[in-house]
mmCIF file of C-alpha atoms in Angstrom:
data_model
loop_
_atom_site.group_PDB
_atom_site.id
_atom_site.type_symbol
_atom_site.label_atom_id
_atom_site.label_comp_id
_atom_site.label_asym_id
_atom_site.label_seq_id
_atom_site.Cartn_x
_atom_site.Cartn_y
_atom_site.Cartn_z
ATOM 1 C CA MET D 1 -2.128 7.440 -16.043
ATOM 2 C CA PRO D 2 -4.072 4.531 -14.421
ATOM 3 C CA SER D 3 -7.221 5.221 -12.431
ATOM 4 C CA GLY D 4 -6.726 5.982 -8.764
ATOM 5 C CA PRO D 5 -7.764 3.652 -5.950
ATOM 6 C CA LEU D 6 -11.306 3.548 -4.645
ATOM 7 C CA MET D 7 -11.938 3.114 -0.931
ATOM 8 C CA ILE D 8 -15.484 1.884 -0.287
ATOM 9 C CA ILE D 9 -15.999 2.084 3.490
ATOM 10 C CA GLY D 10 -18.989 0.436 5.155
ATOM 11 C CA GLY D 11 -19.498 3.219 7.710
ATOM 12 C CA ALA D 12 -18.491 3.742 11.352
ATOM 13 C CA GLU D 13 -14.786 3.671 10.485
ATOM 14 C CA ASP D 14 -12.431 3.858 13.478
ATOM 15 C CA LYS D 15 -11.720 7.527 14.258
ATOM 16 C CA LEU D 16 -10.246 7.167 17.755
ATOM 17 C CA GLY D 17 -8.056 4.041 17.861
ATOM 18 C CA LYS D 18 -5.614 2.817 15.233
ATOM 19 C CA ARG D 19 -7.615 4.514 12.440
ATOM 20 C CA GLY D 20 -6.139 2.072 9.929
ATOM 21 C CA ILE D 21 -8.560 2.817 7.081
ATOM 22 C CA LEU D 22 -8.249 6.595 7.393
ATOM 23 C CA LYS D 23 -4.457 6.293 7.609
ATOM 24 C CA GLU D 24 -4.410 4.309 4.389
ATOM 25 C CA PHE D 25 -6.560 6.959 2.702
ATOM 26 C CA VAL D 26 -4.247 9.810 3.747
ATOM 27 C CA ALA D 27 -1.138 7.877 2.701
ATOM 28 C CA ALA D 28 -2.629 6.981 -0.698
ATOM 29 C CA SER D 29 -3.601 10.634 -1.197
ATOM 30 C CA GLY D 30 0.004 11.746 -0.806
ATOM 31 C CA GLY D 31 0.597 12.181 2.926
ATOM 32 C CA ARG D 32 2.229 15.570 3.500
ATOM 33 C CA ASP D 33 1.682 16.418 -0.163
ATOM 34 C CA ALA D 34 -2.001 15.404 -0.052
ATOM 35 C CA ARG D 35 -4.714 17.830 -1.078
ATOM 36 C CA ILE D 36 -7.838 16.257 0.421
ATOM 37 C CA LEU D 37 -11.346 17.442 -0.380
ATOM 38 C CA VAL D 38 -14.130 16.469 2.047
ATOM 39 C CA ILE D 39 -17.635 16.315 0.515
ATOM 40 C CA PRO D 40 -20.262 16.274 3.314
ATOM 41 C CA THR D 41 -23.336 16.732 1.079
ATOM 42 C CA ALA D 42 -25.031 13.553 2.364
ATOM 43 C CA SER D 43 -24.700 14.502 6.032
ATOM 44 C CA SER D 44 -27.470 16.164 8.043
ATOM 45 C CA LEU D 45 -24.842 17.695 10.338
ATOM 46 C CA GLY D 46 -23.511 21.187 9.853
ATOM 47 C CA PRO D 47 -19.912 22.454 9.914
ATOM 48 C CA GLU D 48 -19.037 20.029 12.720
ATOM 49 C CA ILE D 49 -18.843 17.058 10.321
ATOM 50 C CA VAL D 50 -16.283 18.945 8.256
ATOM 51 C CA GLU D 51 -14.342 19.918 11.381
ATOM 52 C CA VAL D 52 -14.146 16.267 12.476
ATOM 53 C CA TYR D 53 -12.643 15.035 9.213
ATOM 54 C CA GLU D 54 -10.403 18.077 8.778
ATOM 55 C CA ALA D 55 -8.946 17.451 12.248
ATOM 56 C CA LEU D 56 -8.585 13.707 11.626
ATOM 57 C CA PHE D 57 -6.857 13.992 8.261
ATOM 58 C CA SER D 58 -4.569 16.797 9.464
ATOM 59 C CA LYS D 59 -3.568 14.766 12.524
ATOM 60 C CA LEU D 60 -2.819 11.801 10.259
ATOM 61 C CA GLY D 61 -0.361 13.911 8.270
ATOM 62 C CA ALA D 62 -2.360 15.328 5.347
ATOM 63 C CA GLY D 63 -0.775 18.491 4.010
ATOM 64 C CA HIS D 64 -3.968 20.298 3.016
ATOM 65 C CA VAL D 65 -7.639 19.620 3.792
ATOM 66 C CA ARG D 66 -10.659 21.619 2.625
ATOM 67 C CA ALA D 67 -14.374 21.010 2.041
ATOM 68 C CA ALA D 68 -16.804 21.435 -0.845
ATOM 69 C CA ARG D 69 -20.502 21.081 -0.046
ATOM 70 C CA PRO D 70 -23.013 21.512 -2.844
ATOM 71 C CA GLU D 71 -26.519 21.378 -1.378
ATOM 72 C CA SER D 72 -28.428 21.492 -4.673
ATOM 73 C CA ARG D 73 -27.923 20.585 -8.297
ATOM 74 C CA GLU D 74 -27.577 24.278 -9.052
ATOM 75 C CA GLN D 75 -24.668 24.552 -6.611
ATOM 76 C CA ALA D 76 -23.155 21.409 -8.165
ATOM 77 C CA HIS D 77 -22.663 23.512 -11.307
ATOM 78 C CA ASP D 78 -20.582 26.091 -9.430
ATOM 79 C CA ALA D 79 -17.202 26.527 -11.151
ATOM 80 C CA GLU D 80 -15.363 27.146 -7.868
ATOM 81 C CA LEU D 81 -16.602 23.882 -6.349
ATOM 82 C CA VAL D 82 -15.729 22.014 -9.540
ATOM 83 C CA ALA D 83 -12.204 23.513 -9.457
ATOM 84 C CA ALA D 84 -11.780 22.283 -5.869
ATOM 85 C CA VAL D 85 -12.400 18.717 -7.077
ATOM 86 C CA GLU D 86 -10.022 19.143 -9.987
ATOM 87 C CA GLY D 87 -7.163 20.126 -7.668
ATOM 88 C CA ALA D 88 -7.628 17.271 -5.158
ATOM 89 C CA THR D 89 -5.375 14.227 -4.779
ATOM 90 C CA GLY D 90 -7.865 12.609 -2.403
ATOM 91 C CA ILE D 91 -11.669 12.933 -2.244
ATOM 92 C CA PHE D 92 -13.652 11.795 0.815
ATOM 93 C CA MET D 93 -17.462 11.625 0.779
ATOM 94 C CA THR D 94 -19.091 11.388 4.197
ATOM 95 C CA GLY D 95 -22.073 9.344 5.273
ATOM 96 C CA GLY D 96 -25.665 10.442 5.524
ATOM 97 C CA ASN D 97 -28.567 10.318 3.082
ATOM 98 C CA GLN D 98 -27.425 8.489 -0.039
ATOM 99 C CA LEU D 99 -30.455 9.521 -2.095
ATOM 100 C CA LYS D 100 -29.685 13.177 -1.357
ATOM 101 C CA LEU D 101 -26.052 12.657 -2.354
ATOM 102 C CA SER D 102 -27.067 10.984 -5.604
ATOM 103 C CA GLY D 103 -29.746 13.568 -6.365
ATOM 104 C CA VAL D 104 -27.359 16.504 -5.871
ATOM 105 C CA VAL D 105 -24.143 15.140 -7.396
ATOM 106 C CA CYS D 106 -24.820 12.589 -10.140
ATOM 107 C CA GLY D 107 -25.060 13.997 -13.663
ATOM 108 C CA THR D 108 -23.658 17.435 -12.735
ATOM 109 C CA PRO D 109 -20.267 19.069 -13.453
ATOM 110 C CA PHE D 110 -19.357 18.444 -9.815
ATOM 111 C CA GLY D 111 -20.100 14.709 -10.138
ATOM 112 C CA ASP D 112 -18.333 14.560 -13.494
ATOM 113 C CA ALA D 113 -15.284 16.153 -11.863
ATOM 114 C CA ILE D 114 -15.207 13.377 -9.237
ATOM 115 C CA VAL D 115 -15.224 10.746 -12.000
ATOM 116 C CA ALA D 116 -12.488 12.629 -13.891
ATOM 117 C CA ALA D 117 -10.393 12.910 -10.717
ATOM 118 C CA HIS D 118 -10.591 9.143 -10.253
ATOM 119 C CA ARG D 119 -9.530 8.566 -13.866
ATOM 120 C CA ARG D 120 -6.495 10.866 -13.535
ATOM 121 C CA GLY D 121 -5.273 8.974 -10.457
ATOM 122 C CA ALA D 122 -6.827 10.663 -7.418
ATOM 123 C CA VAL D 123 -8.033 8.515 -4.516
ATOM 124 C CA VAL D 124 -11.820 8.527 -4.148
ATOM 125 C CA ALA D 125 -13.093 7.327 -0.779
ATOM 126 C CA GLY D 126 -16.500 7.341 0.808
ATOM 127 C CA THR D 127 -18.096 6.028 3.960
ATOM 128 C CA SER D 128 -21.692 4.777 4.253
ATOM 129 C CA ALA D 129 -23.619 6.901 1.715
ATOM 130 C CA GLY D 130 -20.267 7.929 0.237
ATOM 131 C CA ALA D 131 -19.557 4.240 -0.349
ATOM 132 C CA SER D 132 -22.870 3.407 -2.038
ATOM 133 C CA ILE D 133 -22.617 6.217 -4.592
ATOM 134 C CA GLN D 134 -19.399 4.782 -6.027
ATOM 135 C CA SER D 135 -21.241 1.906 -7.743
ATOM 136 C CA SER D 136 -23.178 2.117 -10.983
ATOM 137 C CA HIS D 137 -26.424 1.467 -9.092
ATOM 138 C CA MET D 138 -26.953 2.361 -5.451
ATOM 139 C CA VAL D 139 -29.394 1.562 -2.669
ATOM 140 C CA ALA D 140 -31.563 4.643 -2.193
ATOM 141 C CA PHE D 141 -33.370 3.420 0.941
ATOM 142 C CA GLY D 142 -35.076 0.301 2.244
ATOM 143 C CA SER D 143 -35.586 -1.990 5.201
ATOM 144 C CA GLY D 144 -33.254 -4.661 6.540
ATOM 145 C CA GLY D 145 -33.811 -8.390 6.940
ATOM 146 C CA ALA D 146 -32.287 -11.642 5.764
ATOM 147 C CA THR D 147 -35.052 -12.669 3.340
ATOM 148 C CA PRO D 148 -35.279 -10.926 -0.038
ATOM 149 C CA LYS D 149 -38.761 -9.537 -0.604
ATOM 150 C CA GLN D 150 -40.320 -7.734 -3.509
ATOM 151 C CA ARG D 151 -40.180 -3.934 -3.155
ATOM 152 C CA MET D 152 -38.157 -3.972 0.080
ATOM 153 C CA THR D 153 -35.733 -1.369 -1.304
ATOM 154 C CA GLN D 154 -35.319 1.231 -4.027
ATOM 155 C CA VAL D 155 -32.381 1.800 -6.364
ATOM 156 C CA ALA D 156 -30.914 5.054 -7.707
ATOM 157 C CA ALA D 157 -28.077 5.870 -10.084
ATOM 158 C CA GLY D 158 -24.553 6.100 -8.696
ATOM 159 C CA LEU D 159 -21.354 7.649 -10.024
ATOM 160 C CA GLY D 160 -20.378 4.386 -11.756
ATOM 161 C CA LEU D 161 -16.791 4.349 -10.476
ATOM 162 C CA VAL D 162 -17.227 0.590 -10.084
ATOM 163 C CA GLY D 163 -19.200 -0.607 -13.105
ATOM 164 C CA SER D 164 -22.042 -3.151 -13.080
ATOM 165 C CA THR D 165 -22.286 -3.266 -9.301
ATOM 166 C CA VAL D 166 -24.567 -2.268 -6.463
ATOM 167 C CA ILE D 167 -22.955 -1.449 -3.111
ATOM 168 C CA ASP D 168 -24.600 -1.570 0.326
ATOM 169 C CA GLN D 169 -23.024 -0.581 3.646
ATOM 170 C CA HIS D 170 -23.405 -1.242 7.410
ATOM 171 C CA PHE D 171 -24.033 -4.639 5.868
ATOM 172 C CA ASP D 172 -23.788 -7.219 8.645
ATOM 173 C CA GLN D 173 -24.528 -4.801 11.478
ATOM 174 C CA ARG D 174 -27.927 -3.809 10.001
ATOM 175 C CA ASN D 175 -28.764 -7.187 8.439
ATOM 176 C CA ARG D 176 -28.970 -5.973 4.841
ATOM 177 C CA TYR D 177 -28.566 -9.348 3.135
ATOM 178 C CA GLY D 178 -32.174 -9.474 1.977
ATOM 179 C CA ARG D 179 -32.267 -6.104 0.272
ATOM 180 C CA LEU D 180 -29.020 -6.692 -1.594
ATOM 181 C CA LEU D 181 -30.347 -10.087 -2.698
ATOM 182 C CA MET D 182 -33.557 -8.414 -3.864
ATOM 183 C CA ILE D 183 -31.626 -5.994 -6.071
ATOM 184 C CA VAL D 184 -29.465 -8.653 -7.735
ATOM 185 C CA ALA D 185 -32.526 -10.902 -8.138
ATOM 186 C CA GLN D 186 -34.170 -8.130 -10.151
ATOM 187 C CA SER D 187 -30.957 -7.173 -11.989
ATOM 188 C CA PRO D 188 -28.746 -10.278 -12.261
ATOM 189 C CA GLN D 189 -26.194 -8.437 -14.414
ATOM 190 C CA LEU D 190 -25.149 -6.535 -11.278
ATOM 191 C CA LEU D 191 -22.610 -7.785 -8.746
ATOM 192 C CA GLY D 192 -23.820 -7.180 -5.186
ATOM 193 C CA ILE D 193 -21.198 -5.877 -2.740
ATOM 194 C CA GLY D 194 -21.996 -5.520 0.973
ATOM 195 C CA VAL D 195 -19.414 -3.826 3.200
ATOM 196 C CA ASP D 196 -19.368 -4.142 6.998
ATOM 197 C CA GLU D 197 -18.684 -1.261 9.356
ATOM 198 C CA ASP D 198 -15.036 -0.223 9.931
ATOM 199 C CA THR D 199 -14.191 -2.149 6.777
ATOM 200 C CA ALA D 200 -13.043 -0.988 3.363
ATOM 201 C CA ALA D 201 -13.253 -2.565 -0.064
ATOM 202 C CA VAL D 202 -10.189 -1.082 -1.770
ATOM 203 C CA VAL D 203 -10.457 -1.311 -5.561
ATOM 204 C CA GLU D 204 -7.293 -0.915 -7.655
ATOM 205 C CA VAL D 205 -6.233 -1.808 -11.188
ATOM 206 C CA VAL D 206 -3.732 -4.697 -11.179
ATOM 207 C CA ASP D 207 -2.404 -5.981 -14.533
ATOM 208 C CA GLY D 208 -5.421 -4.556 -16.323
ATOM 209 C CA HIS D 209 -7.924 -6.085 -13.892
ATOM 210 C CA GLU D 210 -10.011 -4.350 -11.243
ATOM 211 C CA VAL D 211 -9.123 -6.085 -7.986
ATOM 212 C CA LEU D 212 -10.987 -5.583 -4.716
ATOM 213 C CA ARG D 213 -8.909 -5.940 -1.541
ATOM 214 C CA VAL D 214 -10.453 -6.050 1.936
ATOM 215 C CA ALA D 215 -9.056 -3.976 4.809
ATOM 216 C CA GLY D 216 -10.363 -3.283 8.291
ATOM 217 C CA ARG D 217 -12.175 -5.100 11.056
ATOM 218 C CA GLY D 218 -15.098 -6.789 9.287
ATOM 219 C CA ALA D 219 -15.787 -8.483 5.968
ATOM 220 C CA VAL D 220 -16.998 -7.737 2.460
ATOM 221 C CA THR D 221 -19.838 -9.931 1.166
ATOM 222 C CA ILE D 222 -20.146 -10.444 -2.589
ATOM 223 C CA LEU D 223 -23.260 -11.844 -4.273
ATOM 224 C CA ASP D 224 -22.695 -13.014 -7.858
ATOM 225 C CA PRO D 225 -26.070 -13.714 -9.509
ATOM 226 C CA ALA D 226 -24.706 -14.638 -12.952
ATOM 227 C CA ARG D 227 -26.319 -18.111 -12.775
ATOM 228 C CA MET D 228 -29.217 -17.144 -10.576
ATOM 229 C CA VAL D 229 -32.758 -18.466 -10.898
ATOM 230 C CA SER D 230 -35.374 -16.022 -9.601
ATOM 231 C CA ASN D 231 -39.084 -15.282 -9.745
ATOM 232 C CA ALA D 232 -38.579 -11.517 -9.318
ATOM 233 C CA HIS D 233 -40.421 -10.838 -12.570
ATOM 234 C CA GLU D 234 -43.654 -12.348 -11.280
ATOM 235 C CA ALA D 235 -43.555 -11.981 -7.473
ATOM 236 C CA ARG D 236 -46.214 -9.618 -6.154
ATOM 237 C CA ARG D 237 -46.087 -6.810 -3.617
ATOM 238 C CA SER D 238 -43.899 -7.798 -0.643
ATOM 239 C CA ALA D 239 -43.753 -11.544 -1.338
ATOM 240 C CA PRO D 240 -40.484 -13.400 -0.569
ATOM 241 C CA LEU D 241 -38.374 -13.887 -3.679
ATOM 242 C CA LEU D 242 -36.918 -17.064 -5.109
ATOM 243 C CA ALA D 243 -33.137 -16.637 -5.243
ATOM 244 C CA SER D 244 -31.340 -19.857 -6.193
ATOM 245 C CA GLY D 245 -27.828 -20.385 -7.494
ATOM 246 C CA VAL D 246 -26.285 -17.147 -6.198
ATOM 247 C CA THR D 247 -22.524 -17.462 -5.661
ATOM 248 C CA LEU D 248 -21.617 -16.141 -2.227
ATOM 249 C CA HIS D 249 -18.195 -14.827 -1.208
ATOM 250 C CA VAL D 250 -17.486 -13.626 2.333
ATOM 251 C CA LEU D 251 -14.085 -11.938 2.320
ATOM 252 C CA PRO D 252 -12.286 -11.010 5.565
ATOM 253 C CA ALA D 253 -9.359 -8.593 5.771
ATOM 254 C CA GLY D 254 -6.472 -9.590 3.507
ATOM 255 C CA SER D 255 -8.705 -11.308 0.945
ATOM 256 C CA SER D 256 -8.854 -10.169 -2.688
ATOM 257 C CA TYR D 257 -11.435 -10.603 -5.434
ATOM 258 C CA ASP D 258 -11.025 -10.005 -9.169
ATOM 259 C CA LEU D 259 -13.984 -7.868 -10.230
ATOM 260 C CA THR D 260 -13.078 -8.248 -13.912
ATOM 261 C CA THR D 261 -13.261 -12.052 -13.977
ATOM 262 C CA ARG D 262 -15.517 -12.348 -10.911
ATOM 263 C CA THR D 263 -13.184 -14.837 -9.252
ATOM 264 C CA LEU D 264 -11.474 -15.089 -5.894
ATOM 265 C CA VAL D 265 -7.774 -14.230 -5.927
ATOM 266 C CA PRO D 266 -5.912 -17.155 -4.266
ATOM 267 C CA LEU D 267 -4.534 -16.342 -0.842
ATOM 268 C CA PRO D 268 -0.740 -16.410 -0.470
ATOM 269 C CA PRO D 269 0.599 -19.421 1.472
ATOM 270 C CA VAL D 270 0.787 -18.962 5.239
ATOM 271 C CA VAL D 271 4.159 -19.951 6.724
ATOM 272 C CA ASP D 272 4.170 -21.534 10.200
ATOM 273 C CA GLU D 273 6.832 -19.609 12.178
ATOM 274 C CA THR D 274 7.797 -22.620 14.326
ATOM 275 C CA GLU D 275 8.251 -24.856 11.284
ATOM 276 C CA ALA D 276 10.213 -22.144 9.506
ATOM 277 C CA GLU D 277 12.578 -21.773 12.481
ATOM 278 C CA GLU D 278 13.154 -25.539 12.618
ATOM 279 C CA ILE D 279 14.023 -25.593 8.916
ATOM 280 C CA ALA D 280 16.331 -22.615 9.366
ATOM 281 C CA GLU D 281 18.097 -24.304 12.295
ATOM 282 C CA ALA D 282 18.573 -27.526 10.306
ATOM 283 C CA GLY D 283 20.025 -25.457 7.481
ATOM 284 C CA ARG D 284 22.467 -23.793 9.855
ATOM 285 C CA ASP D 285 23.593 -27.215 11.163
ATOM 286 C CA LEU D 286 24.174 -28.511 7.636
ATOM 287 C CA ARG D 287 26.176 -25.420 6.684
ATOM 288 C CA LYS D 288 28.327 -25.821 9.826
ATOM 289 C CA LEU D 289 29.010 -29.470 8.983
ATOM 290 C CA ALA D 290 30.023 -28.498 5.470
ATOM 291 C CA ARG D 291 32.419 -25.859 6.852
ATOM 292 C CA ASP D 292 33.980 -28.357 9.292
ATOM 293 C CA ILE D 293 34.565 -30.831 6.477
ATOM 294 C CA ALA D 294 36.069 -28.170 4.266
ATOM 295 C CA ALA D 295 38.317 -26.895 7.073
ATOM 296 C CA GLY D 296 39.822 -30.369 7.540
ATOM 297 C CA ASP D 297 40.285 -30.791 3.784
ATOM 298 C CA VAL D 298 38.520 -34.144 4.046
ATOM 299 C CA SER D 299 36.377 -35.522 1.253
ATOM 300 C CA PRO D 300 33.184 -37.343 2.231
ATOM 301 C CA SER D 301 34.542 -40.694 0.912
ATOM 302 C CA ASN D 302 37.769 -40.408 2.962
ATOM 303 C CA LEU D 303 35.726 -39.400 5.989
ATOM 304 C CA ARG D 304 33.589 -42.523 5.644
ATOM 305 C CA ARG D 305 36.720 -44.758 5.449
ATOM 306 C CA ARG D 306 38.224 -43.164 8.543
ATOM 307 C CA LEU D 307 35.034 -43.682 10.495
ATOM 308 C CA ALA D 308 34.886 -47.326 9.349
ATOM 309 C CA ARG D 309 38.520 -47.943 10.436
ATOM 310 C CA ALA D 310 37.824 -46.362 13.823
ATOM 311 C CA ARG D 311 34.851 -48.663 14.392
ATOM 312 C CA ARG D 312 36.854 -51.792 13.447
ATOM 313 C CA ALA D 313 39.729 -50.769 15.679
ATOM 314 C CA THR D 314 37.473 -50.752 18.705
ATOM 315 C CA GLU D 315 36.240 -54.233 17.832
ATOM 316 C CA THR D 316 39.803 -55.725 17.380
ATOM 317 C CA VAL D 317 41.561 -57.369 20.377
ATOM 318 C CA VAL D 318 45.103 -56.013 20.708
ATOM 319 C CA PRO D 319 47.644 -58.961 21.007
ATOM 320 C CA ARG D 320 50.075 -59.163 23.952
ATOM 321 C CA THR D 321 53.319 -61.061 24.282
ATOM 322 C CA GLY D 322 53.117 -64.421 26.019
ATOM 323 C CA ALA D 323 54.553 -67.887 26.084
ATOM 324 C CA PRO D 324 53.164 -70.470 23.723
ATOM 325 C CA GLY D 325 50.157 -72.085 25.309
ATOM 326 C CA ASP D 326 49.600 -69.136 27.606
ATOM 327 C CA PRO D 327 45.807 -68.701 27.929
ATOM 328 C CA GLY D 328 46.215 -64.949 27.773
ATOM 329 C CA ALA D 329 48.192 -64.974 24.525
ATOM 330 C CA THR D 330 46.452 -64.230 21.219
ATOM 331 C CA THR D 331 47.224 -64.988 17.639
ATOM 332 C CA PRO D 332 48.783 -61.946 15.897
ATOM 333 C CA LEU D 333 46.605 -60.254 13.256
ATOM 334 C CA PRO D 334 47.758 -60.164 9.650
ATOM 335 C CA ALA D 335 49.475 -56.925 8.560
ATOM 336 C CA PRO D 336 47.174 -54.320 7.043
ATOM 337 C CA ASP D 337 47.374 -53.365 3.408
ATOM 338 C CA ARG D 338 48.047 -49.832 2.188
ATOM 339 C CA ASP D 339 44.436 -48.772 2.763
ATOM 340 C CA GLY D 340 44.564 -49.872 6.375
ATOM 341 C CA ASP D 341 42.378 -52.941 5.856
ATOM 342 C CA PRO D 342 43.682 -56.422 6.761
ATOM 343 C CA ALA D 343 45.216 -58.214 3.793
#
């Protein structure tokens, strides 16, 4: 069975309007047959955070919603909590403190069960902190800003559902370009992925390739440092970093990116509706003409001859009877041949 989809949500997903991202998660989890597990470990809120998502997913048609909340690594070894993960078709990790989430979940039976669920086909989604933990490396904490600076952020281990990547969230809204650049400058083998709020990077396996598709209101920013030149190895303290040659991709909704080959997936052609209607109308006219010709059992060559004869007939003066020398009399035309043309 192929791995299930990953939904990496940049935080602040729409919960009151169209709720497009959450609808897609519920549908991918099985709709009425879904067994959704909410993991609110990262959140500082109490039972209310669970109640919010339980109500949302139930209203969107999920058949069964429950929560599992390990608060320590010891609890993440609990067999009952692990069994809850094993029975889920959809897993949703809430936002909050990503370092807490990583410290409690990664490297435990509970975390291993999340990875196994993904591999057996379950949908794994996460918003904010729940998005960052899906990468192999995750932002633990750090300041915002557009300029990459030494030591402006810290990195922790993630679940590794998306290999060789580092994921950041609330990306444009909190100006996190600099800290993502700092991480890839220090570790150029990693692909940097920044996800805006109310936006999801949906990762699925297509023809053996991991393909990232963008859904939602914002964009996904990808930093590919494969050919990067940096001075991260020698910059001191909080000095600005040299970061040259980074390939930048800003992907709005509907865009796709091949994570396996690190290339943009070409967009499908956009058809102009007005032009399409004009072409369709011309096609209808041509089909009608063809039917009219067929109904009269007239071949195109015969039709051309008839039209030619009709034009010549209008140009020919019809003779009238008159006495020789009469000014109104005309010379009779020669008799036509069998084809109707004058001999």
